Amino acid sequence: MSARGARSMASMPSTAGSSGRAGRDWASSAFVAGAAVAAAAVVAGSSEAHAFPGLASISVVDEMHSLPQLYSRQTVYDHLCELTATDYEMDDVMLQWRKARAAYELAMVAGTPAEKRQSLLREAYRIMKRCITLDRNNFEIHRWTGLIVVALAEFQTAAEQVNASFEASDEWRQAIEIEPSDAESQHLLGCWAYDQAAWSWWYRWYISAVYATPPDATWADARDSFAAAERIAPGAWKKNQLMLARTYEKLGETERAAQWAARALHGAIATPEDLKTHAAALELLKTLSPDRYQDAIDDGAQRALDDAEVPVRWSSAQTASGATPCPPRWRGTPVPSQGFASSST
C-alpha cells in the first residue's frame, strides 16, 4: 500500500480531539502503548517505519500529539514539517492543519521566546486560513484557528484584539455548527463569553463607539456554553466545571456555584492545569460554602492537592485528556480584569 493510500485510510477525526470526550486513561491503554512504539519508529526513521508506510499515518501523528509525556512539542512539529515537505503533502489538508496545531502548541510551551512564538503563531494562522479555504467543513480546523487567533492577540494593538475577539468566537461557532457534539468548542465559546461579560462599562462604551455591533455576551451565555460542554462530555475535565462554578457565582446562584466547585474537586489531577484548577476550586468553595468546603477537606481534597504528581513534560497548550484548554488571556487589552477566562485558574 502506498503512503498516500495509508494516509487516506487513516484520515479520521483526531484522536486527540475525541479523547477529551472519552476521558481515556492513556497510561493504561495497550493500544496507545502500541501506537507509541509505532510513532517512535516513525520519528526515528527506522526500517520498520519504511516497511509499513501506515506507521506514518495521521492516526500516529495524533497519538504523538496526545502523548506529550513521550514526545515534546518540538518533536511533533519537526515530524510534521518533514511529512509536509514534499509537493504532494503540501496539499494534504489533513496533515497541514495538524502542522498548524503543532506550531501553535510549540509556540505556547512555557519559556518560548516572544519572537519565536510570534513566528510560529503567524505560520500556524497562515496554514489554517488556507486549510479553511480547502475544507470548510472540518470543525477541528475552525476550533484550532480560534485558539491561534487568541494567541496572536499578544502581538496586536487593542483595536486589533477586538477584531480578533470577533474572529475567534466566529470560528468556534462554526465548529459547533458543523459538529454540535464538539465539547471543546462549546467550552472555548464559554470562556469567550465569560471574558466579554466581565468587561467594564467604560470599555463597553468605547467598543460601542467604534463598532456598530460590539460583542454583547452575558454571564448567561457563558453558563449555557459551559453547561453544553458538560452535557456533551460530563466530567471530562475539571476546568469546565470550575468555570461553571465561577459563572453561577457571577449570576448570584451561590448554591449551584458551590455544587460545581465541589464537582471540580472530584476529577484526577494529571496536568499542571488540573493542579491549578483543583486549587482554585477549593479556594472558591471555601468562600461559597464553608460547610461544603469542610466536607471536601474531610474527603481528601487538600490531600489530593498536596500529593499530586504532575508530569513535568506537559506543555501549557495541552490537557491530560487531550481536550483543548481555555485560550491564554488577551494580553494588552485595557479591559477585563479577569483576562480571557483561562488566565486565572
Coordinates of C-alpha atoms in Angstrom, one line a residue:
M1 CA 0.0 0.0 0.0
S2 CA 1.3 3.4 -0.8
A3 CA 1.9 6.1 1.8
R4 CA -0.8 8.1 0.2
G5 CA -3.2 5.2 0.4
A6 CA -2.3 4.5 4.0
R7 CA -3.0 8.1 4.9
S8 CA -6.2 8.1 3.1
M9 CA -7.3 5.1 5.2
A10 CA -6.2 6.9 8.3
S11 CA -7.9 10.2 7.6
M12 CA -10.2 10.1 10.6
P13 CA -11.2 12.6 13.3
S14 CA -8.4 13.5 15.6
T15 CA -8.0 11.1 18.5
A16 CA -6.7 14.0 20.5
G17 CA -9.9 15.9 19.8
S18 CA -12.1 13.0 20.8
S19 CA -10.0 11.9 23.8
G20 CA -11.2 14.8 25.9
R21 CA -14.8 13.5 25.4
A22 CA -13.9 9.8 26.1
G23 CA -11.7 10.6 29.1
R24 CA -9.5 7.6 28.4
D25 CA -6.6 6.6 30.6
W26 CA -3.7 6.9 28.2
A27 CA -1.2 5.4 30.6
S28 CA -3.1 2.1 30.8
S29 CA -4.1 1.8 27.2
A30 CA -2.4 -1.1 25.4
F31 CA -3.5 0.5 22.1
V32 CA -1.7 3.7 22.9
A33 CA 1.3 1.8 24.0
G34 CA 1.5 0.2 20.6
A35 CA 0.9 3.5 18.9
A36 CA 3.7 5.0 20.9
V37 CA 6.1 2.3 19.6
A38 CA 4.9 3.0 16.1
A39 CA 5.3 6.7 16.5
A40 CA 8.8 6.2 17.9
A41 CA 9.6 4.2 14.8
V42 CA 8.4 6.9 12.5
V43 CA 10.3 9.6 14.3
A44 CA 13.4 7.6 14.4
G45 CA 13.1 6.7 10.7
S46 CA 13.6 3.0 11.4
S47 CA 13.4 0.3 8.8
E48 CA 10.1 -0.9 10.3
A49 CA 8.6 2.5 9.6
H50 CA 9.7 2.4 6.0
A51 CA 8.5 -1.2 5.7
F52 CA 5.0 -0.2 6.9
P53 CA 4.0 3.2 5.4
G54 CA 0.8 3.1 7.5
L55 CA 3.0 4.0 10.5
A56 CA 3.3 7.4 9.0
S57 CA -0.4 7.9 9.1
I58 CA -2.4 10.7 10.5
S59 CA -3.6 8.5 13.4
V60 CA 0.0 8.1 14.5
V61 CA 0.6 11.8 14.3
D62 CA -2.5 12.3 16.5
E63 CA -1.1 9.7 19.0
M64 CA 2.2 11.6 19.1
H65 CA 0.2 14.8 19.7
S66 CA -1.7 13.3 22.6
L67 CA 1.4 11.8 24.3
P68 CA 3.4 14.9 25.3
Q69 CA 5.0 12.9 28.1
L70 CA 6.8 11.0 25.4
Y71 CA 7.1 13.4 22.5
S72 CA 8.0 17.1 23.0
R73 CA 6.0 19.7 21.1
Q74 CA 9.2 20.4 19.1
T75 CA 9.4 16.7 18.1
V76 CA 5.8 16.7 16.9
Y77 CA 6.3 19.9 15.0
D78 CA 9.5 18.8 13.3
H79 CA 8.0 15.5 12.3
L80 CA 5.0 17.2 10.6
C81 CA 7.4 19.6 8.9
E82 CA 9.1 16.5 7.4
L83 CA 5.8 14.9 6.4
T84 CA 4.7 18.1 4.6
A85 CA 8.0 18.8 2.9
T86 CA 7.0 17.2 -0.5
D87 CA 4.8 18.8 -3.1
Y88 CA 2.0 16.2 -2.5
E89 CA 2.0 16.5 1.2
M90 CA 1.9 20.3 1.0
D91 CA -1.6 19.9 -0.4
D92 CA -2.8 17.4 2.2
V93 CA -5.2 19.4 4.3
M94 CA -5.4 16.7 7.0
L95 CA -1.7 16.9 7.6
Q96 CA -1.4 20.7 7.1
W97 CA -3.9 21.7 9.8
R98 CA -2.2 19.3 12.2
K99 CA 1.1 21.0 11.4
A100 CA -0.6 24.3 12.3
R101 CA -1.8 22.8 15.5
A102 CA 1.8 21.6 16.3
A103 CA 3.2 25.1 15.6
Y104 CA 0.6 26.6 17.9
E105 CA 1.4 24.1 20.7
L106 CA 5.1 24.7 20.3
A107 CA 4.6 28.4 20.5
M108 CA 2.6 28.0 23.7
V109 CA 5.3 26.0 25.6
A110 CA 6.4 27.9 28.6
G111 CA 9.7 29.8 28.0
T112 CA 9.4 30.1 24.2
P113 CA 11.0 33.4 23.2
A114 CA 8.4 36.0 22.1
E115 CA 10.0 36.3 18.6
K116 CA 9.8 32.6 18.0
R117 CA 6.3 32.4 19.5
Q118 CA 5.1 35.1 17.1
S119 CA 6.7 33.5 14.1
L120 CA 5.2 30.1 14.9
L121 CA 1.7 31.6 15.5
R122 CA 1.8 33.5 12.3
E123 CA 2.8 30.4 10.4
A124 CA 0.0 28.4 12.1
Y125 CA -2.6 31.1 11.2
R126 CA -1.4 31.2 7.6
I127 CA -1.7 27.5 7.3
M128 CA -5.1 27.3 8.9
K129 CA -6.6 30.0 6.7
R130 CA -5.5 28.1 3.7
C131 CA -6.9 24.9 5.1
I132 CA -10.3 26.6 5.7
T133 CA -10.5 27.5 2.0
L134 CA -9.9 23.9 1.1
D135 CA -12.1 22.3 3.7
R136 CA -14.7 24.5 5.3
N137 CA -16.5 21.6 7.0
N138 CA -13.8 20.4 9.4
F139 CA -14.8 21.5 12.8
E140 CA -11.3 20.9 14.3
I141 CA -9.8 23.3 11.8
H142 CA -12.2 26.0 13.0
R143 CA -11.6 25.2 16.7
W144 CA -7.8 25.4 16.5
T145 CA -8.0 28.5 14.3
G146 CA -9.9 30.3 17.0
L147 CA -7.2 29.3 19.5
I148 CA -4.4 30.6 17.3
V149 CA -6.3 33.9 16.7
V150 CA -6.5 34.4 20.5
A151 CA -2.8 33.6 21.0
L152 CA -1.8 36.1 18.3
A153 CA -3.6 38.9 20.2
E154 CA -0.4 39.1 22.3
F155 CA 1.2 40.9 19.4
Q156 CA -1.7 43.1 18.4
T157 CA -3.0 46.6 19.3
A158 CA -6.1 46.9 21.4
A159 CA -8.2 47.6 18.3
E160 CA -6.8 44.6 16.5
Q161 CA -7.6 42.4 19.6
V162 CA -11.2 43.4 19.4
N163 CA -11.3 42.2 15.8
A164 CA -9.6 39.0 16.9
S165 CA -12.2 38.5 19.5
F166 CA -14.9 38.6 16.9
E167 CA -12.9 36.2 14.6
A168 CA -12.2 33.7 17.3
S169 CA -15.8 33.5 18.5
D170 CA -17.0 33.1 14.9
E171 CA -14.6 30.2 14.4
W172 CA -15.9 28.4 17.5
R173 CA -19.5 29.0 16.5
Q174 CA -18.7 27.5 13.0
A175 CA -17.1 24.5 14.7
I176 CA -20.2 23.9 16.8
E177 CA -22.5 24.4 13.8
I178 CA -20.5 21.7 11.9
E179 CA -20.2 19.4 14.9
P180 CA -22.7 20.1 17.7
S181 CA -21.1 17.5 19.9
D182 CA -17.8 19.4 20.0
A183 CA -17.5 20.0 23.7
E184 CA -14.2 21.7 23.4
S185 CA -15.5 24.5 21.2
Q186 CA -18.5 24.9 23.5
H187 CA -16.1 25.3 26.4
L188 CA -14.0 27.8 24.4
L189 CA -17.0 29.8 23.5
G190 CA -18.0 29.9 27.1
C191 CA -14.5 31.3 28.0
W192 CA -15.0 34.0 25.4
A193 CA -18.5 34.9 26.7
Y194 CA -17.2 34.9 30.3
D195 CA -14.5 37.3 29.3
Q196 CA -16.8 39.7 27.4
A197 CA -19.3 39.7 30.3
A198 CA -16.5 40.9 32.6
W199 CA -15.8 44.0 30.5
S200 CA -16.2 47.3 32.4
W201 CA -19.0 49.7 31.4
W202 CA -16.5 52.3 30.1
Y203 CA -14.8 49.7 27.9
R204 CA -18.2 48.7 26.5
W205 CA -18.9 52.3 25.8
Y206 CA -15.6 52.6 24.0
I207 CA -16.3 49.5 21.9
S208 CA -19.8 50.6 21.1
A209 CA -18.4 53.9 19.8
V210 CA -16.0 52.1 17.5
Y211 CA -18.0 49.1 16.4
A212 CA -21.6 49.0 15.1
T213 CA -22.2 45.6 16.6
P214 CA -19.9 45.1 19.6
P215 CA -19.7 41.8 21.5
D216 CA -22.7 41.6 23.8
A217 CA -22.1 38.2 25.5
T218 CA -23.5 37.8 29.0
W219 CA -22.9 35.6 32.1
A220 CA -25.9 33.6 31.0
D221 CA -24.3 33.0 27.6
A222 CA -21.1 31.7 29.3
R223 CA -23.2 29.5 31.5
D224 CA -25.1 28.0 28.6
S225 CA -21.9 27.2 26.7
F226 CA -20.1 25.6 29.7
A227 CA -23.3 23.7 30.5
A228 CA -23.5 22.4 26.9
A229 CA -19.9 21.2 27.1
E230 CA -20.7 19.4 30.4
R231 CA -23.7 17.7 28.8
I232 CA -21.7 16.5 25.9
A233 CA -18.7 15.4 28.0
P234 CA -19.7 15.1 31.6
G235 CA -16.8 15.3 33.9
A236 CA -14.3 15.2 31.1
W237 CA -12.1 18.0 32.5
K238 CA -12.0 19.9 35.8
K239 CA -11.6 23.3 34.2
N240 CA -15.1 23.4 32.6
Q241 CA -16.7 22.6 36.0
L242 CA -14.7 25.4 37.7
M243 CA -15.8 27.8 35.0
L244 CA -19.4 26.8 35.6
A245 CA -19.0 27.5 39.3
R246 CA -17.5 30.9 38.6
T247 CA -20.3 31.7 36.2
Y248 CA -23.0 30.7 38.6
E249 CA -21.3 32.9 41.2
K250 CA -21.5 35.8 38.8
L251 CA -25.2 35.1 38.3
G252 CA -25.8 35.2 42.0
E253 CA -26.6 31.5 42.2
T254 CA -24.3 30.7 45.2
E255 CA -25.7 27.2 45.9
R256 CA -25.2 26.0 42.3
A257 CA -21.8 27.6 42.2
A258 CA -20.8 25.7 45.3
Q259 CA -22.1 22.4 43.8
W260 CA -20.0 22.9 40.7
A261 CA -16.9 23.9 42.6
A262 CA -17.3 20.7 44.7
R263 CA -17.6 18.7 41.5
A264 CA -14.4 20.2 40.1
L265 CA -12.6 18.6 43.1
H266 CA -13.6 15.0 42.1
G267 CA -11.5 14.5 38.9
A268 CA -8.0 13.3 38.9
I269 CA -5.1 15.7 39.0
A270 CA -3.0 14.8 35.9
T271 CA -1.7 18.1 34.5
P272 CA -0.4 21.5 35.7
E273 CA -3.8 22.9 34.6
D274 CA -5.6 20.3 36.7
L275 CA -3.4 21.2 39.7
K276 CA -4.2 24.9 39.3
T277 CA -7.9 24.2 38.7
H278 CA -8.2 22.0 41.8
A279 CA -6.6 24.6 44.0
A280 CA -8.8 27.4 42.6
A281 CA -11.9 25.3 43.0
L282 CA -11.0 24.5 46.6
E283 CA -10.5 28.2 47.3
L284 CA -13.7 29.2 45.6
L285 CA -15.6 26.6 47.6
K286 CA -14.2 28.0 50.8
T287 CA -15.8 31.4 50.1
L288 CA -19.1 30.0 48.7
S289 CA -19.9 27.3 51.3
P290 CA -17.8 26.7 54.4
D291 CA -19.8 23.6 55.1
R292 CA -19.1 22.1 51.6
Y293 CA -15.5 23.2 51.9
Q294 CA -15.1 21.3 55.2
D295 CA -16.8 18.2 53.6
A296 CA -14.3 18.4 50.7
I297 CA -11.4 18.7 53.1
D298 CA -12.7 15.7 55.0
D299 CA -13.0 13.8 51.7
G300 CA -9.3 14.4 51.0
A301 CA -9.5 17.4 48.5
Q302 CA -6.5 19.1 50.1
R303 CA -4.6 15.9 50.5
A304 CA -5.1 15.1 46.8
L305 CA -3.7 18.6 46.0
D306 CA -0.6 18.0 48.2
D307 CA 0.0 14.5 46.9
A308 CA -0.5 15.3 43.2
E309 CA 2.3 14.1 40.9
V310 CA 2.0 16.0 37.7
P311 CA 4.0 15.0 34.7
V312 CA 6.7 17.7 34.1
R313 CA 6.7 17.4 30.3
W314 CA 3.2 18.6 29.7
S315 CA 3.2 21.7 27.6
S316 CA 1.0 24.6 28.6
A317 CA -1.1 24.0 25.5
Q318 CA -2.3 20.5 26.3
T319 CA -4.5 19.0 28.9
A320 CA -4.4 15.5 30.3
S321 CA -7.3 14.1 28.3
G322 CA -6.3 15.8 25.1
A323 CA -9.1 18.4 25.5
T324 CA -8.5 21.9 24.3
P325 CA -7.8 24.3 27.2
C326 CA -9.1 27.8 27.5
P327 CA -7.1 30.2 25.5
P328 CA -4.5 32.5 27.1
R329 CA -5.6 36.0 28.1
W330 CA -5.9 38.9 25.7
R331 CA -2.6 40.5 26.6
G332 CA -2.6 44.2 26.3
T333 CA -6.3 44.6 26.3
P334 CA -7.3 47.5 28.5
V335 CA -10.3 45.7 29.8
P336 CA -11.1 42.6 31.5
S337 CA -9.5 42.4 34.9
Q338 CA -10.1 38.6 34.6
G339 CA -8.4 38.3 31.2
F340 CA -9.5 35.6 28.9
A341 CA -11.1 33.2 31.3
S342 CA -8.1 30.9 31.4
S343 CA -5.7 33.4 32.7
S344 CA -6.6 33.0 36.4
T345 CA -7.2 29.4 37.1

